Structure formats: C-alpha cells, structure tokens
Amino acid sequence: MSSHQTTTLFDTTAVSAAVKALPGAKPQAPRALSQAAQDVVAEDFKQAYSPIVVAGAVRAIEATLVALTGFLLYLGYVVPWNGFNRYYFLGIGVITLMSLLSFQAADIYQIQAFRGHEKQYMRLASAWSVVFLLAVTVSFFARLGDQFSRVWLGSYYVVGLIVLLAFRRALFVLVRRWTRQGRLDRRTVVVGAGGAGEALISAMAGQRDSDVRIIGVFDDRGDDRSSPVCEGVPKLGTVDDLVEFARQTRVDLVIFSLPIAAESRILQMLKKLWVLPVDIRLSAHTNKLRFRPRSYSYIGNLPVLDIFDRPIADWDVVMKWLFDKVVGTLALIALSPVMLAVAIAIKLDSRGPVLFKQRRYGFNNELVEIYKFRSMYVEHADQTASKLVTKDDPRVTRVGRFIRRTSLDELPQLFNVVFTGNLSLVGPRPHALHAKAEDQVYDEAVDGYFARHRVKPGITGWAQINGWRGETDSKEKIQRRVECDLYYIENWSILFDIYILARTPFALLSSKGAY
C-alpha cells in the first residue's frame, strides 16, 4: 500500500469547531455491544507497529550495516598492510549516505517492499551497484583512486551486498510473521452500510498488499433499511456503538462511505467520534464532484479526504516515550530526597500508608491506577473523588494541606511514568471517576470532554501552568481545563513539553485553587 501526504481539503480546526458547535449528542453511557461486535472485541490481536517507524528503523539498521561492513573490512585488510588512512573513513561515510539515497530512490522502504521476494532483492542489488559505480567514478575524477585498495573496494561491494540481502531476507520473514499476527494491519471500520459502503469495501478488497483490514461496518439505520452484512463484512451496530467498540478493541482507522452532500449527517456522526484516538477519513472514490489530486490523500489508490488525524502518532510516539522515560528517570532520581522527606512527614503526622492509589480515566477512557502521597486521614480516604476537597477541608491532614498546595502529593506519579507507563510527564491531567462540577460529572458538564483522552494523561499540563489547577467547583473551571487540554493535543511537540515542564515550578508558586 502506498500512502501520500497531501494537502487536505478541509481545515480540521474548522471541522472541529463545527463538530463542537452541534447541539446535543453528548457522550453516551456505555452500551451493550451486539454479539458480532463482542466476537470482534474478543478476537486476539496484538499491538500494532507503525509502518513509518518500521521503515525508519530499517533505514537506520541498513545504514549501520553498510558503515560497519566497510569499517570491519578496513580493519581486517587495509590496516595490517598500509596502516591508518583517513580517506577510508570519508569513503565509508559517502558510500553509506549514497546507499540510503539510492535505496530510497529504488522505493524499497515501503512495507509492501519488505513483504516482497525477488523484486525487492533485485532492486536492492541494482541500487547497491549504482552506489559503487558512482563511488568509483567520483574517486577517478577526483584523482583519489590511489588512496583506496581495489581489494577493499571489491570486497566491500560483494560482502556488503551479501549482508544487505541476508538482512532483507530476515526482514521478510519478520514482516510476514507480523502480518500474520496483525501487527502491521490498520484495523478499519466503515461507517455507512449502503451502496457506497459496499463499493468502498469491494474496492479495498481488490487492492494488493494492502494493510487495511476492515473488521466491521456501523450504520445508524436499522436492519430494515440496511442489511446486517455489507459486502461480506458484518454490521456491528450504530455510531454510538462504535464509540464503545473502539474503547474495547483496537481501531486505527474510520472511513465514512457517505456522500459529501450528506454534510449534516456526517457532522452529527463526527460529533460522537472525534473524541476517539483514531484517524477519520471521508471516502471520495464514488463522489461525482472531483477536486485536484493534491486535495486528497490516498489509501492505496483510493482517494479520501482527511477529517481527523490520530494525535501523536508514528515517530512522535517514540519521541514522547523516550522523553518520558529519560527525563522521568532523571526527575525521579533528583527528587528522591524530597519524596523521602514527604514520606517521613506523612508517617509522623497521621497513621496509615504513605501512598494512596486511585483509579482515574486514562488514554482512550481506559481506567488506570495512579499513585499519590496520602493527604487525607485514612478513614476519610475518597477513592472516587465523589466530593471535591475544599478550603480548610477537615478530611485533609496538616501535612496534606502543604503537599496538596505545592502539588508535592503528585510526585509518586513519576513511578507511573517510568515504570507502569500509563502516565506521561506532560498531558491532560487524569481526573477521578466521579469528580464533579456543580453536581455534574465532568463529561456531562462539558460537551466533548472525552476528547482530552485521545492522548496519554500527564503529571502536569498546559491547563495547570495557565492557572487551571485545583478545585473545580464550577462548569467554567472544568471547561477552561478541557479547552487547554485540547489546545495541547492539537499543538503537541517535544519543545512544547519542555516549555510546560520549565513553567511548572513557577506555576506551583501560586496556590490559588489548590487545597
């Protein structure tokens, strides 16, 4: 499958605004899924691997193999005979760089190339040969031919080709295994079970080497208006069912098969689906209205319009994971004396455990268990936060008032970041299950509240450094928090995380709203 990034037809910010502005369609309570949907949920599947990350890793490995092969041949043959020569390091570097460029031009860094047999190997051998022809040509015209051993250069070509072909063979076996396990599939659902849905599924099935695996169809129309099976794919329920379905199993891609003309119907459905951490596309292959090719992106050769993208995907996931682990570990080491002092103070102040565990909403509405320093008397512990802590709350201990005001009670969540991985250093704060604003749970008080769960929650966030921390006794306060969280999700970068972390200590100097 080939995928091309192109200019999207719609401004996703405008679409988001239009979706949020629709009346009604608040998040629904959990629904009982149909038996067909339950069967798909129960199906064994494993964590998916991003094709972009896999391709990037292959590039890095092959560059290392090319450079290492040349260097080992240099140490084994050239050095014992002629000693050290800096031109060899220059030659190895140039050959490594040209190899990456040549392999890219040969288009062998696509997932379908990794699945190939002879075609992949022939392209690799041809590209590798071109690299050495260019290297010999450049060295000749630059009058550097006498600086390099012909035996080394010939051995580099032969041994390097064998090493690269052996790696590609191993890669083929590994990718085939991952494909069988579903790790390289994009688990896809289609919204719309009419004729357009049947045409879409049929077109998808006709594509070779596609990584799209359609697992079900959802349609708001009843069974009397749409068949329970669409082109051999089971209808699993309505769009409301899809929200619950996506929270119970892995869904990577949602494709609307509805015509562009059904604007109001599409927006009503997006109102329900935009809270999910998935890519959402609108199929355009059956539309009579045609735009310029650059207006589309493509799934294989099928044109689609990009509506929403999964936030923090592909290499961004890797970068954020590394950032959390490295910086989180350093922070845990640096703050361990402070955490030890807080633990001793809690133990001396009141009876009971030092740490307090609480279940909260995490990524994709999954329940996660987070750690905090205990700030209440043990007999008043509130596991679900059904009653907000207020100023001079008698449930809070003397030490508890201080650590809550300074947010020191949150420090044990570094264990969540470093060890369990269910929290990030920066992200929307995880809220307790029954936390309320004006006697309404948060998802009832704020429309689109669950959209903040499209990314992993964090210890600190954009809302916290902008003054929206502590008590949420009004709808406005939780509304402002959610707005900040959504802004963070749409504008995430590693530099943004660093900026928020740098601002956090100064934000903590203000104890406004934190009791």
Coordinates of C-alpha atoms in Angstrom, one line a residue:
M1 CA 0.0 0.0 0.0
S2 CA 1.3 3.5 -0.8
S3 CA 0.3 6.4 1.3
H4 CA 0.9 10.0 0.2
Q5 CA 0.6 13.0 2.4
T6 CA -1.2 15.7 0.6
T7 CA -2.9 19.0 1.3
T8 CA -6.3 18.2 3.0
L9 CA -9.4 19.6 1.5
F10 CA -10.9 20.7 4.9
D11 CA -9.4 22.8 7.6
T12 CA -9.5 20.4 10.5
T13 CA -9.7 23.2 13.0
A14 CA -12.8 24.5 11.3
V15 CA -14.3 21.0 11.2
S16 CA -13.6 20.6 14.9
A17 CA -15.3 23.8 15.6
A18 CA -18.3 22.8 13.5
V19 CA -18.5 19.5 15.3
K20 CA -18.3 21.0 18.7
A21 CA -20.9 23.6 17.8
L22 CA -23.6 21.0 17.0
P23 CA -26.3 20.8 19.6
G24 CA -26.8 17.7 21.7
A25 CA -25.0 14.4 21.0
K26 CA -23.3 14.3 24.4
P27 CA -21.2 11.3 25.2
Q28 CA -23.4 8.3 25.8
A29 CA -23.3 5.9 28.7
P30 CA -21.7 2.5 28.0
R31 CA -23.8 0.4 25.6
A32 CA -24.2 -3.3 25.3
L33 CA -22.5 -4.3 22.1
S34 CA -24.0 -6.7 19.6
Q35 CA -22.9 -10.4 19.6
A36 CA -21.0 -9.8 16.3
A37 CA -19.2 -6.8 17.9
Q38 CA -18.4 -8.8 21.0
D39 CA -16.8 -11.5 18.8
V40 CA -14.5 -9.0 17.2
V41 CA -13.6 -7.5 20.6
A42 CA -12.8 -10.9 21.9
E43 CA -10.6 -11.7 18.9
D44 CA -6.9 -12.0 19.8
F45 CA -4.9 -9.1 18.5
K46 CA -1.6 -7.5 19.3
Q47 CA -0.2 -4.0 19.5
A48 CA 0.3 -2.6 16.0
Y49 CA 3.6 -1.4 14.7
S50 CA 3.6 1.9 12.7
P51 CA 4.8 1.3 9.1
I52 CA 6.5 4.7 9.2
V53 CA 8.5 3.7 12.3
V54 CA 9.4 0.3 10.9
A55 CA 10.6 1.9 7.7
G56 CA 12.7 4.4 9.7
A57 CA 14.2 1.6 11.8
V58 CA 15.1 -0.4 8.6
R59 CA 16.9 2.7 7.2
A60 CA 18.9 3.1 10.4
I61 CA 19.8 -0.6 10.6
E62 CA 20.9 -0.8 6.9
A63 CA 23.0 2.4 7.2
T64 CA 24.7 0.8 10.3
L65 CA 25.3 -2.4 8.4
V66 CA 26.8 -0.6 5.4
A67 CA 29.1 1.5 7.5
L68 CA 30.1 -1.4 9.8
T69 CA 30.9 -3.7 6.9
G70 CA 33.2 -1.2 5.3
F71 CA 34.9 -0.4 8.6
L72 CA 35.5 -4.1 9.5
L73 CA 37.0 -4.8 6.1
Y74 CA 39.2 -1.8 6.5
L75 CA 40.4 -3.0 9.9
G76 CA 40.9 -6.6 8.7
Y77 CA 42.6 -5.9 5.4
V78 CA 43.8 -2.3 4.9
V79 CA 45.3 -1.5 8.4
P80 CA 47.6 -4.6 8.6
W81 CA 49.1 -3.8 5.2
N82 CA 49.0 0.0 4.9
G83 CA 48.2 1.4 8.4
F84 CA 45.5 4.0 9.0
N85 CA 44.3 6.2 6.2
R86 CA 41.7 8.9 6.8
Y87 CA 40.4 8.7 3.3
Y88 CA 38.7 5.4 4.1
F89 CA 36.5 7.0 6.7
L90 CA 35.5 9.6 4.2
G91 CA 34.8 6.9 1.6
I92 CA 32.7 4.8 4.1
G93 CA 30.7 7.8 5.0
V94 CA 30.0 8.8 1.4
I95 CA 29.0 5.2 0.4
T96 CA 26.7 5.0 3.5
L97 CA 24.9 8.2 2.6
M98 CA 24.6 7.4 -1.1
S99 CA 23.2 3.9 -0.2
L100 CA 20.4 5.5 1.8
L101 CA 19.6 7.9 -1.1
S102 CA 19.8 5.1 -3.7
F103 CA 17.6 2.7 -1.7
Q104 CA 15.1 5.4 -1.2
A105 CA 15.0 6.2 -4.9
A106 CA 14.6 2.4 -5.6
D107 CA 11.4 2.6 -3.4
I108 CA 12.4 -0.3 -1.2
Y109 CA 11.5 1.3 2.1
Q110 CA 7.7 0.6 1.8
I111 CA 6.0 -2.1 3.8
Q112 CA 5.0 -3.8 0.6
A113 CA 8.6 -4.0 -0.4
F114 CA 9.5 -5.7 2.9
R115 CA 6.9 -8.3 2.1
G116 CA 8.3 -8.9 -1.4
H117 CA 10.6 -11.6 -2.7
E118 CA 12.8 -11.4 -5.8
K119 CA 11.6 -7.9 -6.8
Q120 CA 12.9 -6.4 -3.5
Y121 CA 16.3 -8.2 -3.8
M122 CA 16.8 -7.2 -7.4
R123 CA 16.1 -3.5 -6.6
L124 CA 18.4 -3.7 -3.7
A125 CA 21.2 -5.2 -5.8
S126 CA 20.7 -2.7 -8.5
A127 CA 20.8 0.3 -6.2
W128 CA 23.9 -1.1 -4.4
S129 CA 25.6 -1.5 -7.7
V130 CA 24.8 2.1 -8.7
V131 CA 26.3 3.3 -5.5
F132 CA 29.6 1.7 -6.2
L133 CA 29.7 2.8 -9.8
L134 CA 29.2 6.3 -8.6
A135 CA 31.9 5.9 -5.9
V136 CA 34.4 4.6 -8.5
T137 CA 33.5 7.4 -10.9
V138 CA 33.9 10.1 -8.3
S139 CA 37.2 8.7 -7.0
F140 CA 38.5 8.6 -10.5
F141 CA 37.7 12.2 -11.5
A142 CA 38.8 13.4 -8.0
R143 CA 42.1 11.6 -8.5
L144 CA 41.6 9.7 -5.3
G145 CA 41.8 6.2 -6.8
D146 CA 45.3 5.6 -5.5
Q147 CA 44.1 6.2 -1.9
F148 CA 41.8 3.1 -1.9
S149 CA 42.7 -0.6 -2.1
R150 CA 41.0 -2.3 -5.0
V151 CA 40.7 -5.4 -2.9
W152 CA 39.0 -3.5 -0.2
L153 CA 36.6 -1.8 -2.6
G154 CA 35.7 -5.1 -4.4
S155 CA 35.3 -6.9 -1.1
Y156 CA 33.1 -4.0 0.3
Y157 CA 30.8 -4.4 -2.7
V158 CA 30.5 -8.2 -2.5
V159 CA 30.4 -8.6 1.3
G160 CA 28.1 -5.6 1.7
L161 CA 25.6 -7.0 -0.9
I162 CA 25.6 -10.4 0.9
V163 CA 25.0 -8.7 4.3
L164 CA 22.2 -6.5 2.9
L165 CA 20.5 -9.4 1.2
A166 CA 20.7 -11.5 4.3
F167 CA 19.2 -8.7 6.4
R168 CA 16.4 -8.3 3.8
R169 CA 15.7 -12.0 4.0
A170 CA 15.4 -11.9 7.8
L171 CA 13.2 -8.8 7.5
F172 CA 10.9 -10.6 5.0
V173 CA 10.4 -13.4 7.5
L174 CA 9.8 -11.0 10.4
V175 CA 7.4 -8.8 8.4
R176 CA 5.5 -11.9 7.3
R177 CA 5.1 -13.0 10.9
W178 CA 4.0 -9.6 12.0
T179 CA 1.4 -9.5 9.1
R180 CA 0.0 -12.9 10.2
Q181 CA -0.2 -11.6 13.8
G182 CA -2.0 -8.4 12.7
R183 CA 0.8 -6.1 13.9
L184 CA 1.1 -4.3 10.6
D185 CA -2.7 -4.1 9.9
R186 CA -4.7 -1.0 10.2
R187 CA -7.8 -2.2 11.8
T188 CA -10.5 -0.3 10.0
V189 CA -14.3 0.2 10.3
V190 CA -16.6 1.7 7.7
V191 CA -19.4 4.0 8.6
G192 CA -22.3 3.6 6.1
A193 CA -23.7 0.2 5.0
G194 CA -25.4 1.3 1.8
G195 CA -24.3 1.0 -1.8
A196 CA -21.4 3.4 -1.2
G197 CA -20.2 1.2 1.6
E198 CA -20.4 -1.9 -0.5
A199 CA -18.4 -0.2 -3.3
L200 CA -15.8 1.0 -0.8
I201 CA -15.3 -2.4 0.8
S202 CA -15.2 -4.1 -2.7
A203 CA -12.5 -1.6 -3.9
M204 CA -10.5 -2.2 -0.7
A205 CA -10.6 -5.9 -1.2
G206 CA -9.3 -5.6 -4.7
Q207 CA -6.1 -3.9 -3.7
R208 CA -2.9 -5.9 -3.5
D209 CA -0.5 -5.6 -0.5
S210 CA -3.0 -3.5 1.4
D211 CA -2.5 -3.2 5.2
V212 CA -6.2 -2.1 5.7
R213 CA -8.2 -4.8 7.4
I214 CA -11.9 -4.0 7.6
I215 CA -13.3 -5.5 10.8
G216 CA -16.9 -4.2 10.7
V217 CA -19.5 -1.7 9.4
F218 CA -21.5 0.7 11.5
D219 CA -24.7 2.4 10.3
D220 CA -27.3 4.4 12.2
R221 CA -30.1 3.0 10.1
G222 CA -32.0 -0.1 11.4
D223 CA -31.7 -3.5 10.0
D224 CA -34.9 -2.9 8.0
R225 CA -33.1 -0.2 6.0
S226 CA -29.6 -1.7 5.8
S227 CA -28.5 -5.3 5.6
P228 CA -26.8 -7.0 8.6
V229 CA -23.9 -7.8 6.3
C230 CA -22.3 -5.4 3.9
E231 CA -20.2 -7.0 1.1
G232 CA -19.3 -9.9 3.4
V233 CA -18.5 -7.6 6.4
P234 CA -20.8 -7.8 9.4
K235 CA -22.7 -4.8 10.6
L236 CA -21.7 -4.3 14.2
G237 CA -24.1 -1.5 15.3
T238 CA -24.7 2.2 15.2
V239 CA -22.2 5.1 15.5
D240 CA -23.0 5.2 19.3
D241 CA -22.0 1.5 19.4
L242 CA -18.8 2.4 17.5
V243 CA -17.6 4.7 20.3
E244 CA -17.9 1.9 22.9
F245 CA -16.5 -0.6 20.4
A246 CA -13.4 1.5 19.8
R247 CA -12.8 1.7 23.5
Q248 CA -12.8 -2.0 24.0
T249 CA -10.7 -3.0 21.0
R250 CA -8.1 -1.5 18.7
V251 CA -9.4 0.6 15.9
D252 CA -6.9 2.5 13.8
L253 CA -9.0 4.0 11.0
V254 CA -12.6 5.0 10.5
I255 CA -13.8 5.6 6.9
F256 CA -17.1 7.3 6.1
S257 CA -18.6 5.9 2.9
L258 CA -21.3 8.6 3.0
P259 CA -21.5 11.2 0.1
I260 CA -20.1 14.6 0.7
A261 CA -23.6 16.0 0.2
A262 CA -24.7 14.4 3.5
E263 CA -22.9 17.2 5.4
S264 CA -25.3 17.5 8.3
R265 CA -25.4 13.7 8.8
I266 CA -21.6 13.5 8.7
L267 CA -21.2 16.3 11.2
Q268 CA -23.6 14.7 13.6
M269 CA -21.6 11.4 13.5
L270 CA -18.3 13.3 13.8
K271 CA -19.7 14.9 16.9
K272 CA -19.7 11.4 18.5
L273 CA -16.5 10.1 17.0
W274 CA -14.0 12.9 17.3
V275 CA -13.3 12.0 20.9
L276 CA -11.6 8.8 19.8
P277 CA -7.8 8.5 19.2
V278 CA -8.2 7.3 15.6
D279 CA -7.7 8.5 12.0
I280 CA -11.0 9.6 10.4
R281 CA -11.3 9.8 6.6
L282 CA -14.2 10.5 4.2
S283 CA -14.2 8.2 1.1
A284 CA -14.1 10.2 -2.1
H285 CA -13.9 7.4 -4.7
T286 CA -17.6 7.4 -5.6
N287 CA -18.2 11.1 -5.5
K288 CA -19.1 12.7 -8.8
L289 CA -17.6 16.0 -7.6
R290 CA -13.9 15.8 -8.3
F291 CA -11.1 18.0 -6.9
R292 CA -7.5 18.4 -7.8
P293 CA -5.4 15.3 -6.9
R294 CA -3.5 17.3 -4.3
S295 CA -6.7 17.8 -2.4
Y296 CA -6.8 14.1 -1.5
S297 CA -4.7 11.7 0.5
Y298 CA -4.8 8.0 -0.6
I299 CA -5.3 4.6 1.0
G300 CA -3.7 2.5 -1.7
N301 CA -5.1 4.1 -4.8
L302 CA -8.4 5.1 -3.2
P303 CA -8.8 8.9 -2.7
V304 CA -10.0 10.0 0.7
L305 CA -10.5 13.4 2.5
D306 CA -8.7 13.8 5.8
I307 CA -11.1 14.8 8.6
F308 CA -9.2 14.0 11.8
D309 CA -5.7 12.5 12.4
R310 CA -4.7 10.5 15.4
P311 CA -2.8 12.8 17.7
I312 CA 0.8 12.0 18.5
A313 CA 1.4 9.1 16.0
D314 CA 4.3 7.2 14.4
W315 CA 7.7 8.7 15.4
D316 CA 6.1 11.2 17.7
V317 CA 5.0 8.3 19.9
V318 CA 8.6 7.1 20.0
M319 CA 10.0 10.5 20.8
K320 CA 7.5 11.2 23.6
W321 CA 8.1 7.7 25.1
L322 CA 11.9 8.3 25.1
F323 CA 11.4 11.8 26.5
D324 CA 9.1 10.5 29.3
K325 CA 11.5 7.6 30.3
V326 CA 14.7 9.6 30.2
V327 CA 13.5 12.9 31.8
G328 CA 11.2 11.0 34.1
T329 CA 14.0 8.8 35.4
L330 CA 16.3 11.8 35.9
A331 CA 13.5 13.6 37.8
L332 CA 12.8 10.6 40.0
I333 CA 16.5 10.4 41.0
A334 CA 16.7 14.2 41.6
L335 CA 13.5 14.4 43.6
S336 CA 14.0 11.2 45.6
P337 CA 15.3 13.1 48.7
V338 CA 12.2 15.3 48.6
M339 CA 9.9 12.3 48.2
L340 CA 11.7 10.6 51.2
A341 CA 11.2 13.7 53.3
V342 CA 7.5 13.9 52.4
A343 CA 7.0 10.2 53.2
I344 CA 8.6 10.6 56.6
A345 CA 6.4 13.7 57.3
I346 CA 3.2 11.9 56.4
K347 CA 4.1 8.9 58.5
L348 CA 4.8 11.1 61.6
D349 CA 1.7 13.2 61.1
S350 CA -1.0 10.5 60.9
R351 CA -1.5 6.8 60.8
G352 CA -1.9 4.9 57.6
P353 CA 0.0 4.2 54.4
V354 CA 2.3 6.8 52.8
L355 CA 1.0 6.2 49.3
F356 CA -2.6 6.5 48.1
K357 CA -3.8 4.6 45.0
Q358 CA -6.7 5.9 42.9
R359 CA -8.3 4.8 39.7
R360 CA -8.7 7.5 37.1
Y361 CA -9.5 7.9 33.4
G362 CA -6.5 7.5 31.1
F363 CA -5.8 7.1 27.4
N364 CA -9.0 6.2 25.4
N365 CA -11.0 6.3 28.6
E366 CA -9.2 3.3 30.0
L367 CA -9.0 3.1 33.8
V368 CA -5.5 3.5 35.2
E369 CA -4.3 3.3 38.7
I370 CA -2.1 6.3 39.8
Y371 CA 0.0 6.9 42.9
K372 CA -0.2 9.9 45.1
F373 CA 1.1 10.8 48.6
R374 CA -1.7 10.3 51.1
S375 CA -3.0 13.8 52.0
M376 CA -6.2 12.8 53.9
Y377 CA -6.8 10.9 57.2
V378 CA -7.0 7.3 56.3
E379 CA -10.6 6.9 57.5
H380 CA -11.7 9.7 55.1
A381 CA -10.0 8.4 52.0
D382 CA -12.1 9.1 48.9
Q383 CA -11.2 6.6 46.2
T384 CA -13.5 8.0 43.6
A385 CA -13.3 11.8 44.5
S386 CA -17.1 11.9 44.8
K387 CA -16.7 15.0 47.0
L388 CA -14.2 17.7 46.0
V389 CA -11.6 18.9 48.5
T390 CA -12.4 22.5 49.6
K391 CA -10.6 25.1 51.6
D392 CA -10.0 24.1 55.2
D393 CA -11.4 20.6 54.5
P394 CA -11.3 18.7 57.8
R395 CA -10.5 15.5 55.9
V396 CA -7.1 16.8 55.0
T397 CA -4.2 16.3 57.3
R398 CA -1.7 19.1 58.3
V399 CA 1.0 17.7 56.1
G400 CA -1.7 17.0 53.5
R401 CA -2.6 20.7 53.2
F402 CA 1.0 21.6 52.4
I403 CA 1.7 18.9 49.9
R404 CA -1.6 19.5 48.1
R405 CA -1.0 23.2 47.9
T406 CA 2.5 22.7 46.5
S407 CA 1.5 19.6 44.4
L408 CA 4.1 17.5 46.1
D409 CA 1.4 14.9 46.6
E410 CA 1.7 14.2 42.8
L411 CA 5.4 13.3 42.8
P412 CA 4.8 9.5 43.2
Q413 CA 3.2 9.6 39.7
L414 CA 6.8 9.6 38.4
F415 CA 6.5 5.9 39.2
N416 CA 3.6 5.7 36.8
V417 CA 5.7 7.5 34.1
V418 CA 8.9 5.5 34.5
F419 CA 7.6 2.0 35.4
T420 CA 4.0 1.4 34.5
G421 CA 3.9 3.8 31.5
N422 CA 0.2 4.7 31.9
L423 CA 1.1 8.4 32.5
S424 CA 3.2 10.9 30.6
L425 CA 5.2 13.7 32.1
V426 CA 3.0 16.2 30.2
G427 CA -0.6 15.8 29.1
P428 CA -4.1 16.4 30.3
R429 CA -4.4 15.7 34.0
P430 CA -6.2 12.4 34.7
H431 CA -9.5 13.0 36.6
A432 CA -11.1 10.8 39.2
L433 CA -14.1 8.7 38.2
H434 CA -16.8 10.6 39.9
A435 CA -15.3 14.1 40.0
K436 CA -18.0 16.7 39.6
A437 CA -18.5 20.4 38.8
E438 CA -21.7 21.9 40.1
D439 CA -23.0 18.4 40.9
Q440 CA -22.5 17.1 37.4
V441 CA -19.8 14.7 36.4
Y442 CA -17.3 16.2 34.1
D443 CA -18.4 14.5 30.9
E444 CA -22.0 15.9 31.5
A445 CA -20.8 19.3 32.4
V446 CA -18.5 19.7 29.3
D447 CA -19.5 18.7 25.8
G448 CA -16.8 16.7 24.1
Y449 CA -15.0 16.1 27.4
F450 CA -13.7 12.7 26.4
A451 CA -11.7 14.2 23.5
R452 CA -9.0 15.0 26.1
H453 CA -8.4 11.3 26.5
R454 CA -7.1 10.9 22.9
V455 CA -3.6 11.1 24.4
K456 CA -2.0 9.7 27.5
P457 CA -2.6 11.8 30.6
G458 CA 0.2 13.7 32.3
I459 CA 1.6 14.8 35.7
T460 CA 1.4 18.4 34.5
G461 CA -0.1 20.1 31.5
W462 CA -1.0 23.3 29.6
A463 CA -4.0 23.8 31.8
Q464 CA -2.0 23.6 35.0
I465 CA 0.6 26.2 34.0
N466 CA -2.2 28.6 32.9
G467 CA -3.8 28.6 36.3
W468 CA -6.5 26.0 35.9
R469 CA -5.5 23.6 38.7
G470 CA -7.0 22.7 42.0
E471 CA -10.7 22.9 42.8
T472 CA -13.3 22.6 40.0
D473 CA -16.4 23.9 41.7
S474 CA -17.9 25.4 38.6
K475 CA -18.5 24.4 35.0
E476 CA -16.4 27.3 33.7
K477 CA -13.3 25.9 35.5
I478 CA -13.6 22.5 34.0
Q479 CA -14.5 24.0 30.6
R480 CA -11.3 26.1 30.7
R481 CA -9.3 23.0 31.6
V482 CA -10.7 21.0 28.7
E483 CA -10.1 23.8 26.3
C484 CA -6.4 24.0 27.4
D485 CA -6.1 20.2 27.1
L486 CA -7.5 20.2 23.6
Y487 CA -5.1 23.0 22.6
Y488 CA -2.2 21.0 23.9
I489 CA -3.3 17.9 21.9
E490 CA -3.6 19.8 18.7
N491 CA -0.3 21.6 19.1
W492 CA 1.9 19.0 20.7
S493 CA 5.7 18.9 20.2
I494 CA 8.7 17.9 22.3
L495 CA 9.6 21.6 22.6
F496 CA 6.1 22.3 23.9
D497 CA 6.5 19.6 26.6
I498 CA 9.9 21.1 27.6
Y499 CA 8.3 24.5 27.8
I500 CA 5.4 23.3 30.0
L501 CA 7.9 21.4 32.3
A502 CA 10.0 24.5 32.6
R503 CA 7.0 26.6 33.5
T504 CA 5.5 24.1 36.0
P505 CA 7.7 25.1 39.1
F506 CA 6.7 28.7 38.7
A507 CA 3.0 27.8 38.3
L508 CA 3.2 25.9 41.6
L509 CA 4.3 29.0 43.4
S510 CA 0.7 30.2 43.1
S511 CA -1.5 28.1 45.5
K512 CA -4.8 29.6 44.1
G513 CA -7.5 26.9 43.9
A514 CA -5.3 24.1 45.4
Y515 CA -6.5 23.0 48.8

